[in-house]
Short mmCIF file of C-alpha atoms in Angstrom, two decimals:
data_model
loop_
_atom_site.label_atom_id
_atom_site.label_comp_id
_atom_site.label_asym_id
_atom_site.label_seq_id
_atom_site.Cartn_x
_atom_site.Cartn_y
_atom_site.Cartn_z
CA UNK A 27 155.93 60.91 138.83
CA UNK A 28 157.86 59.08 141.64
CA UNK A 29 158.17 58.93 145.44
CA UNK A 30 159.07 57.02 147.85
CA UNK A 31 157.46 56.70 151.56
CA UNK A 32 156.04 54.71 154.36
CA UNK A 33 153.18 54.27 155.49
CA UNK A 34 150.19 51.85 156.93
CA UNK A 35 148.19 50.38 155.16
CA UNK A 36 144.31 51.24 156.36
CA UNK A 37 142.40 49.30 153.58
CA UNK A 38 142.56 46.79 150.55
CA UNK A 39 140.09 45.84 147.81
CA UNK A 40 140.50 43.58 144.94
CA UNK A 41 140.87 44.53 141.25
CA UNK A 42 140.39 42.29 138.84
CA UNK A 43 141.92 39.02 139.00
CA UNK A 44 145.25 39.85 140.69
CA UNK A 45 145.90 43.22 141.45
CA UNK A 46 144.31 45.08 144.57
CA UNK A 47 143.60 48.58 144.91
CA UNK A 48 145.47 49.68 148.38
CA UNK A 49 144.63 52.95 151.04
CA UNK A 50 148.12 54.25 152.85
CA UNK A 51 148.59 56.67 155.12
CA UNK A 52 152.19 58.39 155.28
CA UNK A 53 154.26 60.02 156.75
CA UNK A 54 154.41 62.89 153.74
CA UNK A 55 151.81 62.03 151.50
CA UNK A 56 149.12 61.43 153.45
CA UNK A 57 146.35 59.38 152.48
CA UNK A 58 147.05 58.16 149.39
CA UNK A 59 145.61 55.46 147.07
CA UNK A 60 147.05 53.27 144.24
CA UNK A 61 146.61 49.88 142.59
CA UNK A 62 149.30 46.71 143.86
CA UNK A 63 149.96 44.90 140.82
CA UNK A 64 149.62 41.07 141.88
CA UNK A 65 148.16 41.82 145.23
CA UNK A 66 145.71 39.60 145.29
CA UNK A 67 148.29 36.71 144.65
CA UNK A 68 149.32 34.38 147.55
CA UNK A 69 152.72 36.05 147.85
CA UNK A 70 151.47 39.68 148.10
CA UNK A 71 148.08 39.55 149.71
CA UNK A 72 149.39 38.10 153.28
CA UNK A 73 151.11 41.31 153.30
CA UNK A 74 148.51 43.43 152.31
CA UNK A 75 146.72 43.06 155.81
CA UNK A 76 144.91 46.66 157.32
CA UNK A 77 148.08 48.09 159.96
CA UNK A 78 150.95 46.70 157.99
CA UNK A 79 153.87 49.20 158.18
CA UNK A 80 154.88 49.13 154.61
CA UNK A 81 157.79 50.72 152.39
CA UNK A 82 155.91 52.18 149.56
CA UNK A 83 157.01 53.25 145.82
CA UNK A 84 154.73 54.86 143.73
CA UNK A 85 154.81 55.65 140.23
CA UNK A 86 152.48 57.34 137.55
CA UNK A 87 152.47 59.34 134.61
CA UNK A 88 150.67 62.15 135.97
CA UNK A 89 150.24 63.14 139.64
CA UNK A 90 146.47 62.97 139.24
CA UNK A 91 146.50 59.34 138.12
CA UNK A 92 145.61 56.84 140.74
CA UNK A 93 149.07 55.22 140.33
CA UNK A 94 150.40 51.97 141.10
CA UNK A 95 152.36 51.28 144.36
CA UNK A 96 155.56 48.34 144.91
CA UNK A 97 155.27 47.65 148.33
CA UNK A 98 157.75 45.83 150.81
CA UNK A 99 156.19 44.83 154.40
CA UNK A 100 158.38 46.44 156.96
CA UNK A 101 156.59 45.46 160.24
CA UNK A 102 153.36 43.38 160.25
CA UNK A 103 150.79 44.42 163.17
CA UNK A 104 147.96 41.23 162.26
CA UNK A 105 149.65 38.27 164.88
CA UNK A 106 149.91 41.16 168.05
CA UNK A 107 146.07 42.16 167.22
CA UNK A 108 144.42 38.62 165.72
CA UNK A 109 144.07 36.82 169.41
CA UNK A 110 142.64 40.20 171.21
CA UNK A 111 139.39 40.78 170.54
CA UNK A 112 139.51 44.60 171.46
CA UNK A 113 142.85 45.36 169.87
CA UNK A 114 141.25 44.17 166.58
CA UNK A 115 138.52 46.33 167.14
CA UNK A 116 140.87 49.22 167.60
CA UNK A 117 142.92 48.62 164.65
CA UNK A 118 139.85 48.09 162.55
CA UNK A 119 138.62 51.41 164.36
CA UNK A 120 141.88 53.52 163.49
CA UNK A 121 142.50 52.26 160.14
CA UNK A 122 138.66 53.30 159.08
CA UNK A 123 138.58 56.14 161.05
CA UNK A 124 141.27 57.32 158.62
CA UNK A 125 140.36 56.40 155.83
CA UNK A 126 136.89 58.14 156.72
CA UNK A 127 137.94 61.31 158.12
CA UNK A 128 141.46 62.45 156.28
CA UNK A 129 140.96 64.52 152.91
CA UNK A 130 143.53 62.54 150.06
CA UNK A 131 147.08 63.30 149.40
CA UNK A 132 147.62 65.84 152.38
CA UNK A 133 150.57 65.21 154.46
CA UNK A 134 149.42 65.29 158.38
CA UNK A 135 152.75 64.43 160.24
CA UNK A 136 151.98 64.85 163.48
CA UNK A 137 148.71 62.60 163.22
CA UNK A 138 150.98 60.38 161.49
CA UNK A 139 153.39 59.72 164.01
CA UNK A 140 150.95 59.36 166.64
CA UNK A 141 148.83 56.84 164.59
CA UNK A 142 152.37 54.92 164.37
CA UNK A 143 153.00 54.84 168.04
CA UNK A 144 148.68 53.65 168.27
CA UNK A 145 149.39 50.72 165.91
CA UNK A 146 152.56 49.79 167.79
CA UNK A 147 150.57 49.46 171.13
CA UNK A 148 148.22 47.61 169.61
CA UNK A 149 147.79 43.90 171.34
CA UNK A 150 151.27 44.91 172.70
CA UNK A 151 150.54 47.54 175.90
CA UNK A 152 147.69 47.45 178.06
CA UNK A 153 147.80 51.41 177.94
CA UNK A 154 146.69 51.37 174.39
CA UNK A 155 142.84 52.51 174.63
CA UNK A 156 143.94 55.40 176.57
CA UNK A 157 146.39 56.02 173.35
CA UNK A 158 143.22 55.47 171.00
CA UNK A 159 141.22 58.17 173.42
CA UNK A 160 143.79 60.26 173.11
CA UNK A 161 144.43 60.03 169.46
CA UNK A 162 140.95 60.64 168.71
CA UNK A 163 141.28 64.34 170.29
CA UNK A 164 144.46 64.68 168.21
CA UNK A 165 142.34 63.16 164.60
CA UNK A 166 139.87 66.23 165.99
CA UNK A 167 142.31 68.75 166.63
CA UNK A 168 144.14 67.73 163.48
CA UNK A 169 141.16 68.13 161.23
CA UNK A 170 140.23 71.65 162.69
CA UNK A 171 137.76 70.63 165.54
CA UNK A 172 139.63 70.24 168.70
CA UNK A 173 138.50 70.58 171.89
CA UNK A 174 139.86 73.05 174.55
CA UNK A 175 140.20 71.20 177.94
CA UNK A 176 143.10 73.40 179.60
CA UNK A 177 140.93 75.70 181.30
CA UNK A 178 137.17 76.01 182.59
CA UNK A 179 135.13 78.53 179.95
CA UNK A 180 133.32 79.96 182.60
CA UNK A 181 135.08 81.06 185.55
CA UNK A 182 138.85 79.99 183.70
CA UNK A 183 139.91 77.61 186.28
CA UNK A 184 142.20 74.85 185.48
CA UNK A 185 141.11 72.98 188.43
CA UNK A 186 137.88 70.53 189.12
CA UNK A 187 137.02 70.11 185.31
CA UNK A 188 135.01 67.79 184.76
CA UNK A 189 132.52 68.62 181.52
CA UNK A 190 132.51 69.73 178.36
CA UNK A 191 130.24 71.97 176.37
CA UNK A 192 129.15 70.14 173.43
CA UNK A 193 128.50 73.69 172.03
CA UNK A 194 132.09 75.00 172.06
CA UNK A 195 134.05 71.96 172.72
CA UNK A 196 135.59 73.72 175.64
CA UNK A 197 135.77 72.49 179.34
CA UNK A 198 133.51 73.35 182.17
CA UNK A 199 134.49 72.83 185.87
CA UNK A 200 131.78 70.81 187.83
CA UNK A 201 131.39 73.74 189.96
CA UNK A 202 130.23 76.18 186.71
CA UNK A 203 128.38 73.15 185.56
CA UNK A 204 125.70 73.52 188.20
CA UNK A 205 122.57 72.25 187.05
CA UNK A 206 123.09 72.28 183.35
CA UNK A 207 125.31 69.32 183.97
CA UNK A 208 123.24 66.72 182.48
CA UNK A 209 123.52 68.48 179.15
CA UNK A 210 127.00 68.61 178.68
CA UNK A 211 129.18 66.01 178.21
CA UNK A 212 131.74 64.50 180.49
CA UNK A 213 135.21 64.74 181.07
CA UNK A 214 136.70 61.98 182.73
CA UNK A 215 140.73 62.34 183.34
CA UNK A 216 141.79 60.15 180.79
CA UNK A 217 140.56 62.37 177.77
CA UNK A 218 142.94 64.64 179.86
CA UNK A 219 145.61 61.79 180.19
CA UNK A 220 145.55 61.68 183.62
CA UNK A 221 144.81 58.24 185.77
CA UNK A 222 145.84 54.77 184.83
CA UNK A 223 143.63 54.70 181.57
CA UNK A 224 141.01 52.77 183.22
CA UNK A 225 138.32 51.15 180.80
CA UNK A 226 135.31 52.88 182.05
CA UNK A 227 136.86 56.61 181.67
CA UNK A 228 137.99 55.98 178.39
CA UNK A 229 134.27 54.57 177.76
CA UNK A 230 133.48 58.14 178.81
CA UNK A 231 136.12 59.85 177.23
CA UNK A 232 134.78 57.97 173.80
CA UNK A 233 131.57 59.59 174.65
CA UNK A 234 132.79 62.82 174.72
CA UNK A 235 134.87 61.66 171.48
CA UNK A 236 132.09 60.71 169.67
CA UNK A 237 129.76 63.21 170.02
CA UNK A 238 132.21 65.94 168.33
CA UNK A 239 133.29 63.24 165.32
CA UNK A 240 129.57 62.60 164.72
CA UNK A 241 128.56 66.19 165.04
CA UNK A 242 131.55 68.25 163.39
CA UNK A 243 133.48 66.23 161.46
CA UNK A 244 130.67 63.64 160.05
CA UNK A 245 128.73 67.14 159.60
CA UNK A 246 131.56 68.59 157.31
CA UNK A 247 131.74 65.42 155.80
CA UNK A 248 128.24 65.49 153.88
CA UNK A 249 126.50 63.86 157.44
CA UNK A 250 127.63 60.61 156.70
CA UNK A 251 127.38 58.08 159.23
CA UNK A 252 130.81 57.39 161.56
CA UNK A 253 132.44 54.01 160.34
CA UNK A 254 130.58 51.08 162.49
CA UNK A 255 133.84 49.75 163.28
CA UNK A 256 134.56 52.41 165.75
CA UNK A 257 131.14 51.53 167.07
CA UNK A 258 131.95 48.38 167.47
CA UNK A 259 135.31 49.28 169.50
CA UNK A 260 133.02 51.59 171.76
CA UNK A 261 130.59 48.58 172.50
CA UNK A 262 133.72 46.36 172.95
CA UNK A 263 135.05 48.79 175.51
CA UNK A 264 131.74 49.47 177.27
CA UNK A 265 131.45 46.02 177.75
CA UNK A 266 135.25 44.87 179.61
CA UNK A 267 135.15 47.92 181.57
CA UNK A 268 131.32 46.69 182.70
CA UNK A 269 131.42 44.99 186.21
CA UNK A 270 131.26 41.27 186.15
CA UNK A 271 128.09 40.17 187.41
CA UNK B 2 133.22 35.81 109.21
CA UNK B 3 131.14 32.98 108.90
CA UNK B 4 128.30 32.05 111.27
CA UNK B 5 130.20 28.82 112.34
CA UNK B 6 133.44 31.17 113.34
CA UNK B 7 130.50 34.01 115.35
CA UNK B 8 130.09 31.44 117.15
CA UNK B 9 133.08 29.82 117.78
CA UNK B 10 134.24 33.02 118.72
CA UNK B 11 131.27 33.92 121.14
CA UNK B 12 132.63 30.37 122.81
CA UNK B 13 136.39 32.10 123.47
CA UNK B 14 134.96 35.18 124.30
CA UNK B 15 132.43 33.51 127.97
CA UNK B 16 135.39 30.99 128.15
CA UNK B 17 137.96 33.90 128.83
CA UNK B 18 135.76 35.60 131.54
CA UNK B 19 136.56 32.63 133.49
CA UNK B 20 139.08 33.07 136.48
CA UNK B 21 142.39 32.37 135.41
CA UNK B 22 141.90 32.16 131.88
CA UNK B 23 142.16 35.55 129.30
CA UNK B 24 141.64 35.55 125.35
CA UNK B 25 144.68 33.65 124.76
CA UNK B 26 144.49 30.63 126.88
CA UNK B 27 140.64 30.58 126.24
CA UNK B 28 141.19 30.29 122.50
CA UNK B 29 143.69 27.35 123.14
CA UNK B 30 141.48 25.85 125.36
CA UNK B 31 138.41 26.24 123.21
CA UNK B 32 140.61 24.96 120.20
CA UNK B 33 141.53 21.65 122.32
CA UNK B 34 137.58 20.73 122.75
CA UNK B 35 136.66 21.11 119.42
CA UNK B 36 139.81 18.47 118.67
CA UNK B 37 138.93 15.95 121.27
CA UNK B 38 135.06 16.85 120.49
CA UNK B 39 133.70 13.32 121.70
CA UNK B 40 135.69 12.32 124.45
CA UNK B 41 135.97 16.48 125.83
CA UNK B 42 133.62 19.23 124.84
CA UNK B 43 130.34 16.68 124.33
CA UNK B 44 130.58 15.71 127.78
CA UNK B 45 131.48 19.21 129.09
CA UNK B 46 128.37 20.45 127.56
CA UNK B 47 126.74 18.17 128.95
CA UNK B 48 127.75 18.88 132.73
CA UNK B 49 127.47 21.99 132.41
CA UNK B 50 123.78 21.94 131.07
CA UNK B 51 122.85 19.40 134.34
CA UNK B 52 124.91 21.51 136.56
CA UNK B 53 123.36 25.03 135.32
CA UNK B 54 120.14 23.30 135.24
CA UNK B 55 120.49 21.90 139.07
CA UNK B 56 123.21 23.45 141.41
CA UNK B 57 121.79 25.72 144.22
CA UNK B 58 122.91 26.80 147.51
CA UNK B 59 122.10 24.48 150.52
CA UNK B 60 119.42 26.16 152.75
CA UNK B 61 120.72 25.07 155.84
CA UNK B 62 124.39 25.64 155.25
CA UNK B 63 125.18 27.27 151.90
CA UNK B 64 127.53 24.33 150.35
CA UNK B 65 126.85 24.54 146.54
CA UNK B 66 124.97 21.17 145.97
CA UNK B 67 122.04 19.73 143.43
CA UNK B 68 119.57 19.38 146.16
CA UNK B 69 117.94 22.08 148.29
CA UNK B 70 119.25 20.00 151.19
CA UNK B 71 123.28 18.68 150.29
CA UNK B 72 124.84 15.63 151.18
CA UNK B 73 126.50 16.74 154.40
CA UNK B 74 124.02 18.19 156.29
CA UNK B 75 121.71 15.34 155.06
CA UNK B 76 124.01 12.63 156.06
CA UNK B 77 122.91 11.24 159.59
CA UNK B 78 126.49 10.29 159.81
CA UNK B 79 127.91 13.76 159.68
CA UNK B 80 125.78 14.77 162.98
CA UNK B 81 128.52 15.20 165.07
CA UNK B 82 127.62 17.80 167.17
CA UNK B 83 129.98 19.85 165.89
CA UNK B 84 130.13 22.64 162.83
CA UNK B 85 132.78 23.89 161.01
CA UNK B 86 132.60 27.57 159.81
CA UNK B 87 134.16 28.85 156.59
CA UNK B 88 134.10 31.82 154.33
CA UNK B 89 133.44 30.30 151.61
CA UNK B 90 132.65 27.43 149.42
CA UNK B 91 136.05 27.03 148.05
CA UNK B 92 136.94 26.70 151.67
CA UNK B 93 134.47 23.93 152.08
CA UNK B 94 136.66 22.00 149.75
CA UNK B 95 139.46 22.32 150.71
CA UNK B 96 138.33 20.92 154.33
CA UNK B 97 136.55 18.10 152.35
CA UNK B 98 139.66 17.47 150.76
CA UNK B 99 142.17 17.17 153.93
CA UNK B 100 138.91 13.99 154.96
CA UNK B 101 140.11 15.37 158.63
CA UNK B 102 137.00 16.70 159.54
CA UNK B 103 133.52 14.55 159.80
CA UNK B 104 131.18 17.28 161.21
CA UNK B 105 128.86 19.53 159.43
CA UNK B 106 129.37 22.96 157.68
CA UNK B 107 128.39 26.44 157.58
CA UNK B 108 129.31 28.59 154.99
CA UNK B 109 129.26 32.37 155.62
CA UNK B 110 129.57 33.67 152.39
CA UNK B 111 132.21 36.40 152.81
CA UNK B 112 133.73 37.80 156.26
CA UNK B 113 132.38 41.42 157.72
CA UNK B 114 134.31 44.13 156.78
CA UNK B 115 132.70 47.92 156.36
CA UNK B 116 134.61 49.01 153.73
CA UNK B 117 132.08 47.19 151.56
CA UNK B 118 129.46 47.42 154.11
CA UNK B 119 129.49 43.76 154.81
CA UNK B 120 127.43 43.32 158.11
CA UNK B 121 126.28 40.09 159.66
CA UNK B 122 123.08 40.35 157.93
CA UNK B 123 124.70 40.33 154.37
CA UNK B 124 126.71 36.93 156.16
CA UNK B 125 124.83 33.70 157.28
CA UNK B 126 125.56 34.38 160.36
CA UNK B 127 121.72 34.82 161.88
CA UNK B 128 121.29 31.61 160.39
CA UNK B 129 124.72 30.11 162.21
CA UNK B 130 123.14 31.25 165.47
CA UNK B 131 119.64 29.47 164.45
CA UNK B 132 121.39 26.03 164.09
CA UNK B 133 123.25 26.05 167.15
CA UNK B 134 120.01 26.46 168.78
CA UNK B 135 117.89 23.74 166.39
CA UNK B 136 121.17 20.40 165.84
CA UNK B 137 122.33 20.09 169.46
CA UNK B 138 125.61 21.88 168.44
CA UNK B 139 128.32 21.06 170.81
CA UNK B 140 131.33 22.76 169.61
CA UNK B 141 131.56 25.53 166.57
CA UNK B 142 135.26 25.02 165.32
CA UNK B 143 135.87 28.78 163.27
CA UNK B 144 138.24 27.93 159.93
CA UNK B 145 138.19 31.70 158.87
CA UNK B 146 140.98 32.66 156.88
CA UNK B 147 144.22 34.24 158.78
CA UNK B 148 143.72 37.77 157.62
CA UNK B 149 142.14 41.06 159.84
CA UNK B 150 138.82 40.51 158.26
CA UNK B 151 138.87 36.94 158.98
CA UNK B 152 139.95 37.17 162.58
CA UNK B 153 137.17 40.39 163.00
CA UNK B 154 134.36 38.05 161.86
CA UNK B 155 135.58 34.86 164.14
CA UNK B 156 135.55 37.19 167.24
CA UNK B 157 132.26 38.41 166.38
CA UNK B 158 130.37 35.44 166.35
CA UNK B 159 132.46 33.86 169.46
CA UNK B 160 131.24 36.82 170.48
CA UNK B 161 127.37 36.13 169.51
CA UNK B 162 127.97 32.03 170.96
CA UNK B 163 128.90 32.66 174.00
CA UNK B 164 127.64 31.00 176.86
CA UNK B 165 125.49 28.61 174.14
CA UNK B 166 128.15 26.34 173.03
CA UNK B 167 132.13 25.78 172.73
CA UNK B 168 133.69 28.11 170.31
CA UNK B 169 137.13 27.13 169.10
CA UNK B 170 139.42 28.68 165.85
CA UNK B 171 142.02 26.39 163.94
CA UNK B 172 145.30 26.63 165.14
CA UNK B 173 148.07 29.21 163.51
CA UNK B 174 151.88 28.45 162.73
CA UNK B 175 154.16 26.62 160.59
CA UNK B 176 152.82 25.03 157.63
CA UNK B 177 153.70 21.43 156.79
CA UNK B 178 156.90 21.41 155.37
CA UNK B 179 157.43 25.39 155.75
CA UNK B 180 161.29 26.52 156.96
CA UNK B 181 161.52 29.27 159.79
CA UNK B 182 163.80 31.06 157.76
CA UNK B 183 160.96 31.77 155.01
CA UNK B 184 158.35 32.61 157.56
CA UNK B 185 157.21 36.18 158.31
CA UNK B 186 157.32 37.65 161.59
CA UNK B 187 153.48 37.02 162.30
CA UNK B 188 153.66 33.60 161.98
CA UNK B 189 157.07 33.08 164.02
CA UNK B 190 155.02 34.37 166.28
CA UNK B 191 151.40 33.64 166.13
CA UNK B 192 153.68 29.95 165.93
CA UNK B 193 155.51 30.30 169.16
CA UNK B 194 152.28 31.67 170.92
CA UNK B 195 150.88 28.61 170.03
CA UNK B 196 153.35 25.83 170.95
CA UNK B 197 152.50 23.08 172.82
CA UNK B 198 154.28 20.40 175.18
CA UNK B 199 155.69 17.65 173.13
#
């Protein structure tokens, strides 16, 4: 068995003395694992860094072995991310988000390309934590639990939303709201890409976010707990959109 | 087999769990002590039974030492005010080895990372924060390796020292004697980030 692919690299661990056991995600294999022979040597293992854009080879004798990958770094993301404190949180939030959430060896294109264009606004575009908002619907719709925000589920208008029903994951208008308000969630205009992407509504957005990765796709994954890095991005975000005292 | 050749063999066999060393090399290098017996393996036994018998980690920093206390931090000499963070022990060395830095160390022990579930109670890092507060730190110089994890742990506990004391991280760029052409990209330009007015 043979293919060749690209993909980023979301997480590395050590085998033995020199080899390393790597976590891709491609473009048409998905998430995919395999052992790096010599990647724990100084010549490999500066490449081997979480968000590396990698060519990847893979070879085994069966398809269900685990495999071992050649890699070649295409693109390395660690110098735009190392000196920002919250675009190392959101890499470290995407990559184990990933790994987390997506089932092995099942091609998602579409999340794939817009993980690709995340990474590459990483450290390099202030617009990128409306991107991460915004990908985080698309790892939810992607994985069978998106949200409906294009129209109000009560009255249908496509107007004055501004909540969203953590029952159905569909948007309520303030004005259906009323005074069940403070139990649903919100739904600031960035989860709706609208605005600049202002810190505090993608703090809200995240929120919003959260609450259906922790409740339906944690839930479907055995209840385990969401990866702490994204946690730590949410705190991290919380605290620059926060008003200077 | 013999006894003698058990436990010759039981020699080879810990020798090649050692780092660097399989069955081959270990049976070479076993085969070399027993030939320079006197001047080689007597004393190697012997260090090692002293060092198995007395190495520990440092309570205050976690330097590998003989003493529950080690040298550095019990030096009055190395009271600089200022602390130098590293991963690991190995790392220690290497700092001790370049003789450019005089302060005191603290050695995490790893670097955070949640695949393994590494958190900053599994590091020393509660223990970092206690010593700021207890040596009249002035400055906490970060030597964490250049990697993700690395750079996620040093903003972290920047993070955790603010507002107590001066947090710096060692510079990034061309290595002594390195050629731009061999570089990768994230050095070029971590390295050009970096530069400075000559």
């Amino acid at each position: 068995m043979e293919w060749r692919d690209e993909g980023a690299l979301l997480s590395v661990r050590r085998h033995g003395e020199s080899a390393a056991i790597i976590e891709v995600f491609t473009a048409e294999h998905g998430r995919h694992a395999g052992v790096v022979r010599g990647g724990a040597s100084r010549r490999i293992s500066p490449i081997l860094q979480p968000g590396a854009q990698l060519d990847l080879t893979w070879r085994a004798r069966l398809d269900e072995h685990l495999g071992s990958f050649t890699v070649e770094l295409l693109r390395s993301r660690t110098a735009a991310v190392m000196g920002d404190r919250l675009a190392l949180a959101g890499l470290n939030a995407v990559t184990a988000l990933l790994s987390f959430s997506l089932p092995e060896r099942e091609p998602h294109p579409s999340l794939y390309a817009r993980t690709i264009t995340l990474l590459d606004l990483l450290g390099t575009s202030p617009a990128w934590p409306l991107a991460y908002l915004r990908w985080e619907l698309a790892l939810l719709d992607e994985l069978g639990f998106g949200l409906d925000l294009s129209a109000c589920a009560v009255t249908g208008a496509r107007e004055g939303l501004a909540h969203v029903s953590p029952r159905t994951g569909r948007a309520v208008s303030a004005e259906a709201a009323g005074k069940w308000a403070d139990r649903l969630l919100p739904l600031p205009p960035a989860l709706l890409g609208h605005g600049e992407g202002e810190l505090s509504g993608v703090a809200r957005g995240l929120v919003t976010t959260g609450y259906f990765l922790r409740t339906r796709l944690a839930h479907q994954l055995g209840n385990r707990p969401l990866p702490e890095a994204r946690q730590r991005l949410v705190d991290a975000i919380a605290r620059y959109s926060a008003p200077s005292a | 087999m013999g006894e003698a050749t058990k436990d010759i063999e039981a020699l080879i066999e810990l020798m090649a769990r050692l780092p660097g060393l399989g069955p081959r090399s270990a049976r070479r290098a076993v085969l070399h002590m027993i030939r320079k017996r006197a001047q080689l393996m007597t004393p190697l036994a012997d260090a090692l039974h002293h060092v198995a018998a007395t190495a520990r980690e440092c309570l205050n920093c976690g330097n590998i030492g003989t003493a529950d206390i080690c040298d550095i931090c019990q030096s009055e000499r190395r009271a600089t005010g200022e602390i130098c963070v590293v991963e690991d022990v190995a790392d220690l060395w290497a700092m001790e080895r370049a003789a450019a830095f005089r302060g005191r160390y603290h050695v995490l022990g790893g670097t955070l990372n949640a695949l393994d579930s590494i958190g900053p109670e599994e590091l020393r890092i509660p223990r970092l924060i206690d010593r700021v507060a207890a040596e009249n730190v002035t400055e906490v110089i970060l030597a964490l390796n250049a990697t993700i994890d690395g750079a996620t742990t040093a903003h972290y506990i920047a993070e955790q020292l603010e507002g107590r004391v001066k947090v710096t991280s060692l510079a990034r760029g061309v290595p002594m004697g390195g050629e731009l052409d061999y570089l990768d990209d994230g050095t070029i330009s971590a390295a050009l980030k970096a530069r400075k007015a000559l």
